Amino acid sequence: MSTAGTQAPLTSPPATVRIIASPQSWVEGEAVRQLEAVARLPGMRHAVGLPDLHPGKGAPVGAAFTSEGILYPYLVGSDIGCGMGLWDVGMLARKAKAERWAAKLDVEGTWSGDAEGFLAEEGVKASGFEAALGTVGGGNHFAEVQRVDAVHDAEGFAALGLAADRLLLLVHSGSRGLGEAILRAHVDRHAAGGLLEDSDDARAYLTRHDHAVAWARANRALVARRVLDGIGAPARRVLDVCHNSVTPRRDAGGTRWLHRKGAAPSDEGPVVIPGSRGALSYLVVPLGDGTGSAYSLAHGAGRKWTRTAARERMKERFTAESLTRTPFKSHVVCENKDLLFEEAPPAYKPIDRVVTDLVEAGLVRVVATLAPVLTYKTRSREE
């Protein structure tokens, strides 16, 4: 990778590398190699792999990096602003009608409402990608109606205004085509190179990046509204956190650039760490000062198999129809059969091990576990 905005290369001492995972957790060797490669980039200070660490496209997912004097858009990736939002649904869990909702819920296509007006309510400017606003997207994105499985920290749970007998809604989505366009514009000019923090190119990228982060948050809010309209329930947003971003952290030592790629923040309050669609999600409270983990946590279970491997293996063992139900008796809406196989629960690491690693590292306290009721992926037969 090269640097943009200067004639001379940026040099620095080697970055520290840390992987937060117990011996019981499997971390693919290629993910470790990618983490170490990123640590050798100019200006890099820290490279931290979380328990969900797995290989990505040139850089690992489930990782956080801090640099000095330079930032790397390529580490953030194309889905700038991707994250998780949690809503407290005004409906008792015992009144859930998962089978009926699975048959009729549809969050595909352009929203019929006033997209620019909705963005204005959220304090976000239009981007030109409003046709995709309020859509989940492909890959591992989802909208999931959940019930409370167990409360482990009653005080922390009550502090969030939650009730054990009410439904919740978890939305995982990002900036759709907007983030991809921003990264493509960068790559067209700089390939995988970094940007010096005081350069015009860095300032221009950060302006577009911050817009995409805000747009992605609004997108999750509109996905939630469409799902809630579909099930006929009101809701209150409890939290919304981003796990693909680059942000400045300023202290007495100066400014460092914190890159998160599939890494939830540990400095913004409670977060939800979801498992696969056939596993529990964990509502957790971050602990400690965050310095040893680059102020980050695992953002999910992390893939164990590539999409191609998952597709091949799962087609040998299951029918598509069997994968639309889970051990929790929840329903899965995913009419793209390839995606259904790619996102099957065995393709992911065990979420309980990922969270246990975080607990044992002193990074989180579990507040509650949440079980799936209805997981919405897509009505489209094509990604």
CSV table of C-alpha atoms in Angstrom, one decimal:
chain,number,residue,atom,x,y,z
A,1,MET,CA,0.0,0.0,0.0
A,2,SER,CA,1.2,3.5,-0.7
A,3,THR,CA,0.4,6.8,0.9
A,4,ALA,CA,-1.3,9.8,-0.8
A,5,GLY,CA,-0.7,13.5,-0.2
A,6,THR,CA,3.1,13.5,0.4
A,7,GLN,CA,6.3,13.0,-1.6
A,8,ALA,CA,8.1,11.1,1.2
A,9,PRO,CA,7.1,7.7,2.6
A,10,LEU,CA,5.8,7.6,6.2
A,11,THR,CA,8.0,5.5,8.5
A,12,SER,CA,7.2,4.3,12.0
A,13,PRO,CA,8.3,1.6,14.5
A,14,PRO,CA,6.5,-1.8,14.2
A,15,ALA,CA,2.9,-1.9,15.4
A,16,THR,CA,1.9,-4.1,18.3
A,17,VAL,CA,-0.3,-7.1,17.4
A,18,ARG,CA,-2.7,-8.7,19.7
A,19,ILE,CA,-5.3,-11.4,19.2
A,20,ILE,CA,-8.0,-11.7,21.9
A,21,ALA,CA,-9.0,-15.3,21.7
A,22,SER,CA,-8.7,-18.3,24.0
A,23,PRO,CA,-7.0,-21.6,23.0
A,24,GLN,CA,-10.5,-23.0,22.7
A,25,SER,CA,-11.3,-20.5,19.8
A,26,TRP,CA,-10.3,-21.4,16.3
A,27,VAL,CA,-8.8,-18.6,14.3
A,28,GLU,CA,-7.8,-19.2,10.7
A,29,GLY,CA,-4.2,-18.8,9.8
A,30,GLU,CA,-5.0,-16.6,6.9
A,31,ALA,CA,-6.7,-14.1,9.2
A,32,VAL,CA,-3.6,-13.9,11.4
A,33,ARG,CA,-1.4,-13.4,8.3
A,34,GLN,CA,-3.7,-10.5,7.2
A,35,LEU,CA,-3.7,-9.0,10.6
A,36,GLU,CA,0.1,-9.0,10.7
A,37,ALA,CA,0.3,-7.6,7.2
A,38,VAL,CA,-1.8,-4.7,8.2
A,39,ALA,CA,0.4,-4.1,11.2
A,40,ARG,CA,3.3,-3.5,8.9
A,41,LEU,CA,1.6,-0.6,7.1
A,42,PRO,CA,3.2,2.8,7.4
A,43,GLY,CA,2.0,4.7,10.5
A,44,MET,CA,0.3,1.7,12.0
A,45,ARG,CA,0.5,1.5,15.8
A,46,HIS,CA,-1.8,-1.3,17.0
A,47,ALA,CA,-3.5,-4.2,15.3
A,48,VAL,CA,-6.1,-6.1,17.4
A,49,GLY,CA,-7.9,-9.2,16.3
A,50,LEU,CA,-11.2,-10.0,18.2
A,51,PRO,CA,-12.5,-13.5,18.9
A,52,ASP,CA,-14.6,-13.4,15.6
A,53,LEU,CA,-11.5,-12.7,13.5
A,54,HIS,CA,-11.6,-14.2,10.0
A,55,PRO,CA,-10.1,-13.5,6.6
A,56,GLY,CA,-11.5,-10.7,4.5
A,57,LYS,CA,-10.8,-9.2,1.1
A,58,GLY,CA,-7.2,-8.1,1.7
A,59,ALA,CA,-7.7,-7.3,5.3
A,60,PRO,CA,-9.2,-9.3,8.2
A,61,VAL,CA,-12.7,-8.9,9.5
A,62,GLY,CA,-13.3,-8.8,13.3
A,63,ALA,CA,-10.4,-6.5,13.8
A,64,ALA,CA,-9.5,-2.9,14.9
A,65,PHE,CA,-6.4,-0.9,14.0
A,66,THR,CA,-4.9,2.4,15.2
A,67,SER,CA,-2.6,4.5,13.1
A,68,GLU,CA,-0.8,7.8,13.4
A,69,GLY,CA,-0.6,10.5,10.7
A,70,ILE,CA,-2.3,8.3,8.1
A,71,LEU,CA,-5.7,6.6,7.6
A,72,TYR,CA,-6.6,3.7,5.3
A,73,PRO,CA,-10.0,3.6,3.6
A,74,TYR,CA,-9.4,0.1,2.4
A,75,LEU,CA,-9.4,-1.2,6.0
A,76,VAL,CA,-12.9,0.2,6.5
A,77,GLY,CA,-14.1,-1.5,3.3
A,78,SER,CA,-17.1,-0.9,1.1
A,79,ASP,CA,-19.9,-1.1,3.6
A,80,ILE,CA,-19.0,2.1,5.5
A,81,GLY,CA,-21.3,2.6,8.5
A,82,CYS,CA,-22.5,-1.0,8.7
A,83,GLY,CA,-23.7,-1.7,12.2
A,84,MET,CA,-26.4,-3.0,14.5
A,85,GLY,CA,-29.5,-1.3,15.8
A,86,LEU,CA,-31.8,-2.6,18.6
A,87,TRP,CA,-35.4,-1.7,19.1
A,88,ASP,CA,-37.7,-2.3,22.1
A,89,VAL,CA,-40.9,-3.5,20.5
A,90,GLY,CA,-44.2,-2.6,22.1
A,91,MET,CA,-45.6,-6.2,21.8
A,92,LEU,CA,-45.6,-9.1,24.3
A,93,ALA,CA,-43.5,-12.0,23.1
A,94,ARG,CA,-46.4,-14.4,23.7
A,95,LYS,CA,-48.4,-12.5,21.0
A,96,ALA,CA,-45.8,-13.0,18.3
A,97,LYS,CA,-47.2,-14.5,15.1
A,98,ALA,CA,-43.9,-15.7,13.5
A,99,GLU,CA,-45.4,-18.0,11.0
A,100,ARG,CA,-47.9,-15.4,9.8
A,101,TRP,CA,-45.2,-12.7,9.7
A,102,ALA,CA,-42.9,-15.0,7.7
A,103,ALA,CA,-45.5,-15.5,5.1
A,104,LYS,CA,-46.3,-11.8,4.5
A,105,LEU,CA,-43.3,-9.6,5.7
A,106,ASP,CA,-41.7,-7.9,2.7
A,107,VAL,CA,-38.9,-5.4,3.1
A,108,GLU,CA,-37.7,-5.5,-0.5
A,109,GLY,CA,-37.5,-2.7,-3.1
A,110,THR,CA,-37.8,1.1,-2.9
A,111,TRP,CA,-39.7,2.3,0.1
A,112,SER,CA,-43.0,3.9,-0.9
A,113,GLY,CA,-42.7,6.8,1.5
A,114,ASP,CA,-40.8,10.1,1.3
A,115,ALA,CA,-37.1,9.0,1.6
A,116,GLU,CA,-35.6,12.5,1.6
A,117,GLY,CA,-38.1,13.6,4.2
A,118,PHE,CA,-37.3,10.6,6.4
A,119,LEU,CA,-33.6,11.4,6.1
A,120,ALA,CA,-34.3,15.0,7.1
A,121,GLU,CA,-36.0,13.7,10.2
A,122,GLU,CA,-32.8,11.7,11.0
A,123,GLY,CA,-30.6,14.8,10.3
A,124,VAL,CA,-29.0,13.2,7.2
A,125,LYS,CA,-28.6,14.6,3.7
A,126,ALA,CA,-29.7,12.7,0.6
A,127,SER,CA,-27.0,10.7,-1.1
A,128,GLY,CA,-28.4,9.7,-4.5
A,129,PHE,CA,-28.8,6.1,-3.2
A,130,GLU,CA,-32.3,6.6,-1.7
A,131,ALA,CA,-33.8,3.9,-3.9
A,132,ALA,CA,-32.0,1.4,-1.5
A,133,LEU,CA,-32.9,3.3,1.7
A,134,GLY,CA,-34.8,1.0,4.1
A,135,THR,CA,-33.5,-2.2,2.6
A,136,VAL,CA,-31.5,-4.9,4.4
A,137,GLY,CA,-29.0,-5.9,1.7
A,138,GLY,CA,-27.3,-9.2,1.1
A,139,GLY,CA,-24.6,-11.2,2.7
A,140,ASN,CA,-24.8,-11.5,6.5
A,141,HIS,CA,-27.3,-8.6,6.9
A,142,PHE,CA,-30.7,-9.2,8.5
A,143,ALA,CA,-33.6,-7.9,10.5
A,144,GLU,CA,-34.5,-10.2,13.4
A,145,VAL,CA,-37.5,-10.1,15.7
A,146,GLN,CA,-36.3,-11.5,19.0
A,147,ARG,CA,-37.5,-12.6,22.4
A,148,VAL,CA,-35.6,-12.4,25.7
A,149,ASP,CA,-34.0,-15.8,26.4
A,150,ALA,CA,-32.6,-14.9,29.8
A,151,VAL,CA,-31.6,-11.8,31.8
A,152,HIS,CA,-28.2,-12.1,33.4
A,153,ASP,CA,-27.9,-8.5,34.8
A,154,ALA,CA,-31.3,-7.3,36.0
A,155,GLU,CA,-30.1,-3.9,36.9
A,156,GLY,CA,-28.4,-3.3,33.6
A,157,PHE,CA,-31.4,-4.7,31.7
A,158,ALA,CA,-33.8,-2.4,33.6
A,159,ALA,CA,-31.5,0.6,33.0
A,160,LEU,CA,-32.1,0.2,29.3
A,161,GLY,CA,-35.9,0.3,29.9
A,162,LEU,CA,-36.3,-3.2,28.7
A,163,ALA,CA,-38.8,-5.9,29.8
A,164,ALA,CA,-38.3,-9.6,29.7
A,165,ASP,CA,-41.8,-10.3,28.3
A,166,ARG,CA,-41.5,-7.9,25.3
A,167,LEU,CA,-40.2,-8.5,21.9
A,168,LEU,CA,-37.0,-6.8,20.5
A,169,LEU,CA,-35.9,-6.1,16.9
A,170,LEU,CA,-32.3,-6.3,15.9
A,171,VAL,CA,-31.3,-4.8,12.5
A,172,HIS,CA,-27.9,-5.4,10.9
A,173,SER,CA,-27.4,-3.4,7.7
A,174,GLY,CA,-25.2,-0.6,6.3
A,175,SER,CA,-24.9,2.1,3.7
A,176,ARG,CA,-25.9,-0.1,0.8
A,177,GLY,CA,-24.3,1.2,-2.5
A,178,LEU,CA,-23.2,4.5,-1.0
A,179,GLY,CA,-20.2,3.1,0.9
A,180,GLU,CA,-19.2,1.0,-2.1
A,181,ALA,CA,-19.2,4.1,-4.3
A,182,ILE,CA,-17.0,6.0,-1.8
A,183,LEU,CA,-14.5,3.2,-1.6
A,184,ARG,CA,-14.4,2.7,-5.4
A,185,ALA,CA,-13.7,6.4,-5.9
A,186,HIS,CA,-10.8,6.1,-3.5
A,187,VAL,CA,-9.4,2.9,-5.1
A,188,ASP,CA,-9.6,4.4,-8.5
A,189,ARG,CA,-7.2,7.1,-7.4
A,190,HIS,CA,-5.1,5.5,-4.7
A,191,ALA,CA,-5.6,1.7,-5.0
A,192,ALA,CA,-5.2,0.3,-1.5
A,193,GLY,CA,-3.1,3.3,-0.4
A,194,GLY,CA,-3.5,5.3,2.7
A,195,LEU,CA,-4.2,9.1,3.0
A,196,LEU,CA,-2.1,11.5,5.1
A,197,GLU,CA,-4.4,13.0,7.7
A,198,ASP,CA,-3.6,16.6,6.7
A,199,SER,CA,-4.2,16.0,3.0
A,200,ASP,CA,-7.2,17.3,0.9
A,201,ASP,CA,-7.9,13.7,-0.1
A,202,ALA,CA,-8.2,12.6,3.5
A,203,ARG,CA,-10.5,15.5,4.4
A,204,ALA,CA,-12.7,14.7,1.3
A,205,TYR,CA,-12.8,11.0,2.2
A,206,LEU,CA,-13.7,11.6,5.8
A,207,THR,CA,-16.6,14.0,4.8
A,208,ARG,CA,-18.1,11.3,2.5
A,209,HIS,CA,-17.3,8.6,5.1
A,210,ASP,CA,-19.1,10.5,7.9
A,211,HIS,CA,-22.1,11.0,5.6
A,212,ALA,CA,-22.2,7.3,4.8
A,213,VAL,CA,-22.1,6.4,8.6
A,214,ALA,CA,-25.1,8.7,9.2
A,215,TRP,CA,-26.9,7.4,6.2
A,216,ALA,CA,-26.4,3.8,7.3
A,217,ARG,CA,-27.8,4.6,10.7
A,218,ALA,CA,-30.9,6.1,9.0
A,219,ASN,CA,-31.1,3.0,6.8
A,220,ARG,CA,-31.3,0.8,9.8
A,221,ALA,CA,-34.0,3.0,11.3
A,222,LEU,CA,-36.1,2.7,8.1
A,223,VAL,CA,-35.6,-1.0,7.9
A,224,ALA,CA,-36.9,-1.2,11.5
A,225,ARG,CA,-39.9,1.0,10.6
A,226,ARG,CA,-40.8,-1.2,7.6
A,227,VAL,CA,-40.5,-4.4,9.7
A,228,LEU,CA,-42.6,-2.8,12.5
A,229,ASP,CA,-45.2,-1.7,10.1
A,230,GLY,CA,-45.3,-5.3,8.8
A,231,ILE,CA,-45.9,-6.8,12.2
A,232,GLY,CA,-48.1,-4.0,13.4
A,233,ALA,CA,-46.2,-2.8,16.5
A,234,PRO,CA,-44.5,0.4,17.7
A,235,ALA,CA,-41.0,0.4,19.0
A,236,ARG,CA,-38.3,2.5,20.7
A,237,ARG,CA,-34.7,2.6,19.5
A,238,VAL,CA,-32.4,1.3,22.4
A,239,LEU,CA,-29.0,1.5,20.7
A,240,ASP,CA,-27.3,1.8,17.4
A,241,VAL,CA,-23.6,1.1,16.9
A,242,CYS,CA,-21.4,1.1,13.8
A,243,HIS,CA,-18.7,-1.6,13.2
A,244,ASN,CA,-17.2,-0.4,9.9
A,245,SER,CA,-15.6,3.0,10.3
A,246,VAL,CA,-12.5,5.1,10.8
A,247,THR,CA,-12.6,7.8,13.5
A,248,PRO,CA,-10.0,10.1,15.2
A,249,ARG,CA,-9.1,9.5,18.9
A,250,ARG,CA,-7.4,12.5,20.4
A,251,ASP,CA,-5.5,12.5,23.7
A,252,ALA,CA,-2.4,14.0,25.2
A,253,GLY,CA,-0.3,12.0,22.8
A,254,GLY,CA,-1.9,13.5,19.7
A,255,THR,CA,-4.4,12.1,17.2
A,256,ARG,CA,-4.7,8.4,16.4
A,257,TRP,CA,-7.0,7.0,13.6
A,258,LEU,CA,-9.1,4.1,14.8
A,259,HIS,CA,-10.2,1.8,12.0
A,260,ARG,CA,-12.8,-0.8,12.8
A,261,LYS,CA,-13.6,-3.6,10.3
A,262,GLY,CA,-16.3,-5.8,11.7
A,263,ALA,CA,-15.5,-4.5,15.2
A,264,ALA,CA,-18.2,-3.1,17.6
A,265,PRO,CA,-17.2,-0.1,19.7
A,266,SER,CA,-16.5,-0.6,23.4
A,267,ASP,CA,-16.7,3.2,24.1
A,268,GLU,CA,-20.3,3.9,23.2
A,269,GLY,CA,-22.3,1.9,25.8
A,270,PRO,CA,-24.1,-1.4,25.4
A,271,VAL,CA,-23.9,-3.4,22.2
A,272,VAL,CA,-25.6,-6.5,20.8
A,273,ILE,CA,-23.3,-9.3,19.5
A,274,PRO,CA,-25.4,-11.6,17.4
A,275,GLY,CA,-24.8,-15.2,16.6
A,276,SER,CA,-25.9,-17.0,13.5
A,277,ARG,CA,-29.6,-17.1,12.7
A,278,GLY,CA,-29.8,-20.4,14.7
A,279,ALA,CA,-28.1,-19.1,17.8
A,280,LEU,CA,-28.6,-16.6,20.6
A,281,SER,CA,-27.5,-12.9,20.5
A,282,TYR,CA,-25.8,-11.3,23.4
A,283,LEU,CA,-26.7,-7.9,24.9
A,284,VAL,CA,-23.5,-6.8,26.6
A,285,VAL,CA,-22.0,-3.9,28.5
A,286,PRO,CA,-18.4,-3.1,27.8
A,287,LEU,CA,-15.9,-3.1,30.7
A,288,GLY,CA,-12.4,-1.6,31.2
A,289,ASP,CA,-10.8,1.4,29.6
A,290,GLY,CA,-10.6,-0.2,26.1
A,291,THR,CA,-6.9,0.5,25.5
A,292,GLY,CA,-5.9,-3.1,25.2
A,293,SER,CA,-8.6,-3.9,22.7
A,294,ALA,CA,-8.4,-0.8,20.5
A,295,TYR,CA,-11.7,0.3,22.1
A,296,SER,CA,-13.5,-2.5,20.3
A,297,LEU,CA,-15.4,-5.8,20.7
A,298,ALA,CA,-16.4,-8.7,18.5
A,299,HIS,CA,-19.3,-7.7,16.3
A,300,GLY,CA,-20.7,-11.2,15.8
A,301,ALA,CA,-19.8,-14.9,15.6
A,302,GLY,CA,-17.4,-14.6,12.6
A,303,ARG,CA,-17.4,-16.9,9.6
A,304,LYS,CA,-15.9,-20.4,10.0
A,305,TRP,CA,-16.4,-21.4,6.3
A,306,THR,CA,-16.1,-19.4,3.1
A,307,ARG,CA,-19.4,-18.8,1.3
A,308,THR,CA,-18.4,-21.3,-1.4
A,309,ALA,CA,-17.5,-24.0,1.2
A,310,ALA,CA,-20.7,-23.3,3.1
A,311,ARG,CA,-22.8,-23.6,0.0
A,312,GLU,CA,-21.3,-26.9,-1.0
A,313,ARG,CA,-21.3,-28.5,2.4
A,314,MET,CA,-24.8,-27.4,3.4
A,315,LYS,CA,-26.4,-28.6,0.2
A,316,GLU,CA,-25.1,-32.0,0.9
A,317,ARG,CA,-26.6,-32.1,4.4
A,318,PHE,CA,-29.8,-30.1,4.3
A,319,THR,CA,-32.7,-29.0,2.0
A,320,ALA,CA,-33.4,-25.3,1.6
A,321,GLU,CA,-36.7,-25.8,3.3
A,322,SER,CA,-35.2,-27.3,6.4
A,323,LEU,CA,-33.0,-24.2,6.9
A,324,THR,CA,-36.0,-21.9,7.1
A,325,ARG,CA,-36.6,-23.2,10.7
A,326,THR,CA,-34.1,-23.2,13.6
A,327,PRO,CA,-33.7,-25.1,16.8
A,328,PHE,CA,-35.4,-22.2,18.5
A,329,LYS,CA,-38.5,-22.9,16.3
A,330,SER,CA,-38.0,-19.5,14.8
A,331,HIS,CA,-38.7,-18.8,11.1
A,332,VAL,CA,-36.2,-17.6,8.5
A,333,VAL,CA,-37.3,-15.6,5.5
A,334,CYS,CA,-34.6,-16.1,2.7
A,335,GLU,CA,-35.9,-16.9,-0.8
A,336,ASN,CA,-32.4,-16.8,-2.2
A,337,LYS,CA,-31.3,-20.5,-1.9
A,338,ASP,CA,-27.6,-19.9,-2.3
A,339,LEU,CA,-27.7,-17.2,0.4
A,340,LEU,CA,-29.7,-19.6,2.6
A,341,PHE,CA,-26.9,-22.2,2.4
A,342,GLU,CA,-24.1,-19.6,2.7
A,343,GLU,CA,-25.6,-18.2,5.9
A,344,ALA,CA,-26.5,-21.5,7.5
A,345,PRO,CA,-25.6,-21.6,11.2
A,346,PRO,CA,-22.7,-24.2,10.9
A,347,ALA,CA,-20.9,-21.7,8.6
A,348,TYR,CA,-20.3,-19.5,11.7
A,349,LYS,CA,-18.2,-19.8,14.8
A,350,PRO,CA,-20.1,-20.6,18.1
A,351,ILE,CA,-21.2,-17.3,19.4
A,352,ASP,CA,-21.1,-18.5,23.1
A,353,ARG,CA,-17.3,-19.1,22.7
A,354,VAL,CA,-16.8,-15.7,21.1
A,355,VAL,CA,-18.6,-14.0,24.0
A,356,THR,CA,-16.9,-16.2,26.6
A,357,ASP,CA,-13.6,-15.0,25.3
A,358,LEU,CA,-14.6,-11.4,25.7
A,359,VAL,CA,-15.9,-12.1,29.3
A,360,GLU,CA,-12.7,-13.9,30.2
A,361,ALA,CA,-10.6,-11.0,28.8
A,362,GLY,CA,-12.5,-8.7,31.1
A,363,LEU,CA,-14.0,-6.7,28.2
A,364,VAL,CA,-17.8,-7.3,28.7
A,365,ARG,CA,-20.5,-8.2,31.1
A,366,VAL,CA,-23.5,-10.1,29.7
A,367,VAL,CA,-26.8,-8.3,30.3
A,368,ALA,CA,-29.1,-10.7,28.5
A,369,THR,CA,-29.4,-13.3,25.8
A,370,LEU,CA,-31.9,-12.9,23.0
A,371,ALA,CA,-33.4,-15.7,21.0
A,372,PRO,CA,-34.6,-15.4,17.4
A,373,VAL,CA,-38.4,-15.4,16.6
A,374,LEU,CA,-38.2,-14.4,12.9
A,375,THR,CA,-35.1,-13.7,10.9
A,376,TYR,CA,-35.6,-11.7,7.7
A,377,LYS,CA,-32.9,-12.0,5.0
A,378,THR,CA,-34.5,-11.4,1.6
A,379,ARG,CA,-37.6,-12.1,-0.6
A,380,SER,CA,-35.4,-11.8,-3.7
A,381,ARG,CA,-34.2,-14.9,-5.3
A,382,GLU,CA,-31.0,-13.1,-6.4
A,383,GLU,CA,-28.5,-11.2,-4.3
